[in-house]
Amino acid sequence: MPITLQAHDLEQHISRIFVAAGSSASEAQAVAANLVMANLSGHDSHGVGMAPRYIDAILEGGLTPNSDVAVRVDSGMLLGLDGQQGFGQTVGVQAMNLAFERVAQHGACIMSLAHAHHLGRIGHFAEMAVARGWVSLHFVNVLSRPVVAPWHGGDGRFGTNPCCIGIPVGMDDTTREPFVLDFATSRVAQGKMRVAHNEGKEVAPGTLIDEHGQPTTRPGVVVVPQSNGGYGALMTFGEHKGFGLAVACELLGGALSGGGTWHRAADAKRSVYNGMLSIIIDPKALGTQLSFAQETLAFIDWLRQSPASPNSDGVVVAGERERTARAARKKNGIVVDDATWQEIQDAARKVGVTL
């Protein structure tokens, strides 16, 4: 049976596991809070179900607790950073805060981050920027077993390579909820396939190919080894357009950051590394702050005036579903499916913790 836990209780469980695995109390709490926020936001793929993989990565030596971001290049508006295989949830925040210092000084910052362990929900970093009234763009690659097929390809060649854009709407007393677009360039995130597999569900046609390159609706093809010992693959969204954006994220997030791209045979390692190129802009520095605020408000209002299409709830702007999910799950609790909860308990036992 699924288990339902309040966010605070779930945070404490996950934090205990990371402390036992070697994290400081503050790091463990920060990582646990980030994972639980993903669950609260409706993105269970990036939530506490990732904790077992993180524990495996620590035990195999690919994730180093208590690592800090290192500055490799600092030339004013340009920052080149290295996550040193630390928790993405902590080195990612450190990287953003360093970038924010440069934005405050120069009005903008281009920041690259290499060798961070799994950064989690990239929308978290965009939310940090829009809370300051700043625009942010993020291009991310994934160094792990390749799970996404190229357009017209028959096997996995790269990761889910997310792209994220955060834009504040309005200013001061007219501020509205921000636009936060955060999506994998695959049709769905790999973690959503793990969740669907654990829940015994099939997925929509056109999402996956199996280990033979044939269409399938079974999410397990990208979660567990198949009949030939291999795996299937996710498809990119938007056919050749999504594929093009995925390649751009690989080259910008991976090659440009110095973190590298994936071009080798798959392995069974549990570590997941991300490279990220981020661009943060203060509209005030462009001299457009007032008109920017007015235009963002006017355009979002214009969108909302569109009549709802049949069998829909009307126009939904990026970021709304996450905010709605947070309100509901904070009130009703977070449901963790039985298989995921068992995986979390098993991970806890690996580091001597009983939940």
Coordinates of C-alpha atoms in Angstrom, one line a residue:
M1 CA 0.0 0.0 0.0
P2 CA 1.2 3.5 -0.7
I3 CA 2.3 5.6 2.3
T4 CA 1.3 9.2 2.8
L5 CA 3.6 11.5 4.8
Q6 CA 3.6 15.2 5.6
A7 CA 6.5 17.1 4.0
H8 CA 8.3 17.8 7.3
D9 CA 8.2 14.1 8.3
L10 CA 9.4 12.9 4.9
E11 CA 12.3 15.5 5.0
Q12 CA 13.4 14.1 8.4
H13 CA 13.4 10.5 7.1
I14 CA 15.5 11.4 4.1
S15 CA 17.8 13.7 6.0
R16 CA 18.6 10.9 8.5
I17 CA 19.7 8.7 5.6
F18 CA 22.1 11.2 4.2
V19 CA 23.6 12.0 7.6
A20 CA 24.3 8.3 8.0
A21 CA 25.9 8.3 4.5
G22 CA 28.4 11.0 5.6
S23 CA 26.7 14.3 4.9
S24 CA 26.8 17.1 7.5
A25 CA 23.4 17.8 9.1
S26 CA 23.0 21.0 7.1
E27 CA 23.8 19.4 3.8
A28 CA 21.5 16.5 4.5
Q29 CA 18.7 18.8 5.4
A30 CA 19.2 21.0 2.3
V31 CA 19.2 18.0 0.0
A32 CA 16.2 16.4 1.7
A33 CA 14.3 19.7 1.5
N34 CA 15.0 20.0 -2.2
L35 CA 13.9 16.5 -3.0
V36 CA 10.7 16.9 -0.9
M37 CA 10.0 20.2 -2.7
A38 CA 10.1 18.4 -6.0
N39 CA 7.5 16.0 -4.6
L40 CA 5.4 18.9 -3.4
S41 CA 5.6 20.4 -6.8
G42 CA 4.2 17.3 -8.4
H43 CA 7.5 16.1 -9.8
D44 CA 7.9 12.8 -8.0
S45 CA 10.5 11.9 -10.7
H46 CA 12.9 14.3 -9.0
G47 CA 11.8 13.8 -5.5
V48 CA 12.6 11.4 -2.6
G49 CA 12.6 8.4 -5.0
M50 CA 16.1 9.6 -6.1
A51 CA 17.5 9.1 -2.6
P52 CA 18.3 5.4 -3.1
R53 CA 20.3 6.2 -6.2
Y54 CA 22.2 8.9 -4.4
I55 CA 23.1 6.5 -1.6
D56 CA 24.3 4.0 -4.2
A57 CA 26.4 6.7 -5.8
I58 CA 28.0 7.6 -2.5
L59 CA 28.8 4.0 -1.8
E60 CA 30.4 3.5 -5.2
G61 CA 32.4 6.7 -4.8
G62 CA 30.8 8.8 -7.5
L63 CA 29.0 11.3 -5.2
T64 CA 31.1 13.1 -2.5
P65 CA 29.2 14.4 0.5
N66 CA 30.2 17.8 1.8
S67 CA 31.8 19.0 -1.4
D68 CA 31.7 22.7 -2.3
V69 CA 31.7 24.4 -5.6
A70 CA 35.1 25.4 -6.8
V71 CA 35.8 28.6 -8.9
R72 CA 37.9 27.8 -12.0
V73 CA 37.4 31.0 -13.9
D74 CA 36.2 34.4 -12.6
S75 CA 36.3 37.3 -15.0
G76 CA 33.5 39.5 -13.8
M77 CA 30.4 38.6 -15.8
L78 CA 31.8 35.2 -16.6
L79 CA 32.1 32.4 -14.0
G80 CA 33.5 28.9 -14.7
L81 CA 32.6 26.6 -11.8
D82 CA 33.2 23.0 -10.8
G83 CA 30.8 21.0 -8.6
Q84 CA 33.5 18.5 -7.6
Q85 CA 31.0 15.6 -7.7
G86 CA 29.1 17.2 -4.8
F87 CA 25.4 17.0 -4.3
G88 CA 23.8 19.1 -7.1
Q89 CA 21.2 20.4 -4.6
T90 CA 24.0 22.2 -2.6
V91 CA 26.7 23.0 -5.2
G92 CA 24.0 24.2 -7.6
V93 CA 22.7 26.7 -5.0
Q94 CA 26.3 27.8 -4.3
A95 CA 26.8 28.3 -8.0
M96 CA 23.7 30.4 -8.3
N97 CA 24.6 32.5 -5.3
L98 CA 28.0 33.3 -6.8
A99 CA 26.3 34.2 -10.1
F100 CA 23.9 36.5 -8.2
E101 CA 26.8 38.4 -6.8
R102 CA 28.0 39.1 -10.3
V103 CA 24.5 40.1 -11.5
A104 CA 24.4 42.6 -8.6
Q105 CA 27.7 44.1 -9.8
H106 CA 27.4 43.9 -13.6
G107 CA 23.7 43.4 -14.4
A108 CA 24.2 40.0 -15.8
C109 CA 26.2 36.8 -15.5
I110 CA 27.1 33.8 -17.7
M111 CA 27.9 30.9 -15.4
S112 CA 29.0 27.4 -16.3
L113 CA 28.9 24.5 -13.8
A114 CA 30.7 21.2 -14.5
H115 CA 30.9 17.9 -12.6
A116 CA 27.9 18.4 -10.3
H117 CA 26.1 15.3 -9.2
H118 CA 22.4 15.3 -10.1
L119 CA 21.1 18.8 -9.9
G120 CA 17.5 17.7 -9.4
R121 CA 14.7 20.0 -10.5
I122 CA 16.3 22.8 -12.5
G123 CA 13.2 25.0 -11.9
H124 CA 14.5 25.5 -8.4
F125 CA 17.4 27.6 -9.7
A126 CA 15.1 29.6 -12.0
E127 CA 12.8 30.3 -9.0
M128 CA 15.8 31.6 -7.1
A129 CA 16.5 34.1 -9.8
V130 CA 12.9 35.3 -10.5
A131 CA 12.5 35.8 -6.7
R132 CA 15.1 38.6 -7.2
G133 CA 13.2 40.0 -10.3
W134 CA 15.8 38.5 -12.6
V135 CA 15.5 36.4 -15.8
S136 CA 17.4 33.1 -16.0
L137 CA 18.1 30.5 -18.7
H138 CA 19.6 27.1 -18.0
F139 CA 20.9 24.4 -20.4
V140 CA 21.8 21.1 -18.8
N141 CA 23.3 17.8 -19.9
V142 CA 23.2 14.5 -18.2
L143 CA 26.2 12.1 -17.9
S144 CA 24.8 8.7 -17.0
R145 CA 23.5 5.7 -18.9
P146 CA 22.1 7.3 -22.1
V147 CA 18.3 6.9 -22.1
V148 CA 17.1 9.1 -25.0
A149 CA 17.2 8.2 -28.6
P150 CA 18.2 10.7 -31.3
W151 CA 15.6 11.6 -33.9
H152 CA 15.3 8.5 -36.2
G153 CA 17.7 6.6 -34.0
G154 CA 17.1 3.2 -32.4
D155 CA 18.8 3.3 -29.0
G156 CA 19.8 5.7 -26.2
R157 CA 22.6 8.1 -27.0
F158 CA 22.2 10.9 -24.5
G159 CA 20.3 12.0 -21.4
T160 CA 17.0 13.8 -20.7
N161 CA 19.0 17.1 -21.0
P162 CA 16.6 19.7 -19.4
C163 CA 16.1 23.3 -20.5
C164 CA 14.7 25.8 -18.1
I165 CA 13.7 29.5 -18.4
G166 CA 12.5 31.7 -15.5
I167 CA 10.9 35.1 -16.1
P168 CA 9.4 37.4 -13.5
V169 CA 6.0 38.9 -14.2
G170 CA 5.3 42.5 -13.2
M171 CA 7.1 44.5 -10.5
D172 CA 6.6 45.7 -7.0
D173 CA 2.9 46.0 -6.1
T174 CA 1.9 44.5 -9.5
T175 CA 4.0 41.4 -9.2
R176 CA 2.3 38.2 -10.3
E177 CA 3.5 34.6 -10.1
P178 CA 6.5 34.1 -12.3
F179 CA 6.8 32.2 -15.6
V180 CA 9.0 29.1 -14.9
L181 CA 9.4 26.8 -17.8
D182 CA 11.2 23.6 -16.8
F183 CA 11.2 20.6 -19.0
A184 CA 13.2 17.6 -20.2
T185 CA 13.9 17.5 -23.9
S186 CA 12.7 13.8 -23.8
R187 CA 9.0 13.5 -24.0
V188 CA 8.9 12.7 -20.3
A189 CA 11.6 12.7 -17.6
Q190 CA 13.4 9.4 -17.0
G191 CA 12.3 9.6 -13.3
K192 CA 8.7 9.5 -14.4
M193 CA 9.4 6.2 -16.1
R194 CA 10.8 4.9 -12.8
V195 CA 7.7 6.0 -10.9
A196 CA 5.3 4.5 -13.6
H197 CA 7.3 1.2 -13.5
N198 CA 7.1 1.1 -9.7
E199 CA 3.4 1.8 -9.8
G200 CA 2.8 -0.9 -12.5
K201 CA 1.5 1.6 -15.1
E202 CA 2.0 1.8 -18.8
V203 CA 2.7 5.1 -20.5
A204 CA 1.4 6.9 -23.6
P205 CA 2.2 5.6 -27.1
G206 CA 5.0 7.5 -28.7
T207 CA 7.0 7.9 -25.5
L208 CA 9.4 4.9 -25.7
I209 CA 11.1 2.4 -27.9
D210 CA 12.1 -1.0 -26.6
E211 CA 15.5 -2.7 -26.6
H212 CA 15.0 -3.7 -30.2
G213 CA 14.1 -0.1 -31.3
Q214 CA 10.4 -0.9 -31.5
P215 CA 7.6 1.3 -30.0
T216 CA 6.4 0.2 -26.6
T217 CA 4.3 1.6 -23.7
R218 CA 6.2 -0.4 -21.0
P219 CA 8.2 2.0 -18.9
G220 CA 10.4 -0.8 -17.5
V221 CA 12.4 -0.9 -20.7
V222 CA 14.3 2.2 -19.5
V223 CA 14.4 1.2 -15.9
V224 CA 15.5 -2.5 -15.7
P225 CA 17.6 -4.6 -18.1
Q226 CA 15.6 -6.3 -20.8
S227 CA 15.7 -9.7 -22.5
N228 CA 19.0 -9.0 -24.4
G229 CA 20.6 -7.4 -21.4
G230 CA 20.1 -3.9 -22.9
Y231 CA 17.6 -1.2 -22.4
G232 CA 15.0 0.7 -24.5
A233 CA 15.0 4.5 -24.9
L234 CA 12.9 7.6 -24.5
M235 CA 11.9 9.7 -27.5
T236 CA 12.6 13.4 -27.7
F237 CA 9.6 15.8 -27.6
G238 CA 8.7 17.6 -30.8
E239 CA 10.4 15.2 -33.1
H240 CA 13.5 16.8 -34.8
K241 CA 13.0 20.1 -32.9
G242 CA 13.2 18.5 -29.5
F243 CA 16.1 16.5 -30.7
G244 CA 17.9 19.7 -31.8
L245 CA 17.3 21.3 -28.4
A246 CA 18.6 18.2 -26.6
V247 CA 21.8 18.3 -28.7
A248 CA 22.2 22.1 -27.8
C249 CA 21.8 21.3 -24.1
E250 CA 24.4 18.6 -24.4
L251 CA 26.9 20.9 -26.1
L252 CA 26.2 23.9 -24.0
G253 CA 25.8 22.2 -20.6
G254 CA 28.4 19.6 -21.2
A255 CA 31.0 20.6 -23.8
L256 CA 31.1 24.4 -23.0
S257 CA 31.2 23.9 -19.2
G258 CA 34.1 21.5 -19.4
G259 CA 32.1 18.7 -17.9
G260 CA 32.1 16.7 -21.1
T261 CA 29.5 15.0 -23.2
W262 CA 28.4 11.3 -23.5
H263 CA 30.1 9.3 -26.3
R264 CA 30.9 5.9 -24.9
A265 CA 29.2 2.6 -24.1
A266 CA 26.7 2.6 -21.3
D267 CA 27.8 1.3 -17.8
A268 CA 26.0 0.3 -14.7
K269 CA 27.3 3.1 -12.5
R270 CA 24.7 4.8 -10.3
S271 CA 26.2 8.3 -10.3
V272 CA 24.5 11.0 -12.4
Y273 CA 26.5 14.1 -13.4
N274 CA 25.2 17.3 -14.8
G275 CA 26.8 20.2 -16.5
M276 CA 24.9 23.5 -16.7
L277 CA 25.2 26.7 -18.6
S278 CA 23.2 29.5 -16.9
I279 CA 22.5 33.0 -18.1
I280 CA 21.1 35.5 -15.5
I281 CA 20.0 39.0 -16.5
D282 CA 18.7 41.9 -14.4
P283 CA 16.2 43.8 -16.6
K284 CA 17.1 47.0 -14.7
A285 CA 20.6 46.8 -16.2
L286 CA 19.1 46.8 -19.7
G287 CA 17.1 49.9 -19.0
T288 CA 13.9 48.0 -19.7
Q289 CA 12.7 47.2 -16.1
L290 CA 9.5 49.3 -16.2
S291 CA 8.5 48.4 -19.8
F292 CA 9.5 44.7 -19.1
A293 CA 7.2 44.6 -16.1
Q294 CA 4.3 46.2 -18.0
E295 CA 4.7 43.9 -21.0
T296 CA 4.9 40.7 -19.0
L297 CA 1.7 41.6 -17.2
A298 CA -0.1 42.7 -20.4
F299 CA 0.9 39.5 -22.3
I300 CA 0.1 37.1 -19.5
D301 CA -3.3 38.8 -19.1
W302 CA -3.8 38.6 -22.9
L303 CA -3.2 34.9 -22.8
R304 CA -5.7 34.3 -20.0
Q305 CA -8.4 36.1 -21.9
S306 CA -8.4 33.2 -24.5
P307 CA -11.6 31.1 -24.1
A308 CA -11.0 27.6 -22.8
S309 CA -10.8 24.9 -25.5
P310 CA -13.3 22.1 -25.2
N311 CA -12.7 19.6 -22.4
S312 CA -10.0 21.8 -20.8
D313 CA -9.6 24.1 -17.8
G314 CA -8.4 26.9 -19.9
V315 CA -4.9 28.5 -20.4
V316 CA -2.3 27.3 -18.0
V317 CA 1.0 29.2 -17.8
A318 CA 4.3 27.5 -17.0
G319 CA 4.8 27.2 -13.2
E320 CA 1.1 27.2 -12.3
R321 CA 0.7 23.4 -12.0
E322 CA 3.7 23.3 -9.6
R323 CA 2.2 25.9 -7.4
T324 CA -1.2 24.2 -7.4
A325 CA 0.4 20.9 -6.5
R326 CA 2.4 22.4 -3.6
A327 CA -0.8 23.9 -2.1
A328 CA -2.6 20.5 -2.3
R329 CA 0.3 18.3 -1.1
K330 CA 1.2 20.6 1.7
K331 CA -2.4 20.2 2.9
N332 CA -3.0 16.5 2.1
G333 CA 0.5 15.1 2.4
I334 CA 2.8 13.4 -0.1
V335 CA 1.9 9.9 -1.4
V336 CA 4.9 7.6 -1.9
D337 CA 4.1 4.4 -3.8
D338 CA 4.9 1.1 -2.1
A339 CA 7.8 0.1 -4.4
T340 CA 9.5 3.5 -4.0
W341 CA 9.1 3.5 -0.2
Q342 CA 10.6 0.0 -0.1
E343 CA 13.6 1.2 -2.1
I344 CA 14.1 4.1 0.3
Q345 CA 14.0 1.7 3.3
D346 CA 16.5 -0.6 1.6
A347 CA 18.8 2.4 1.0
A348 CA 18.5 3.4 4.6
R349 CA 19.5 0.0 5.7
K350 CA 22.6 0.2 3.6
V351 CA 23.9 3.0 5.8
G352 CA 22.6 1.5 9.1
V353 CA 19.3 3.4 9.4
T354 CA 15.9 1.9 10.1
L355 CA 12.9 4.0 9.1

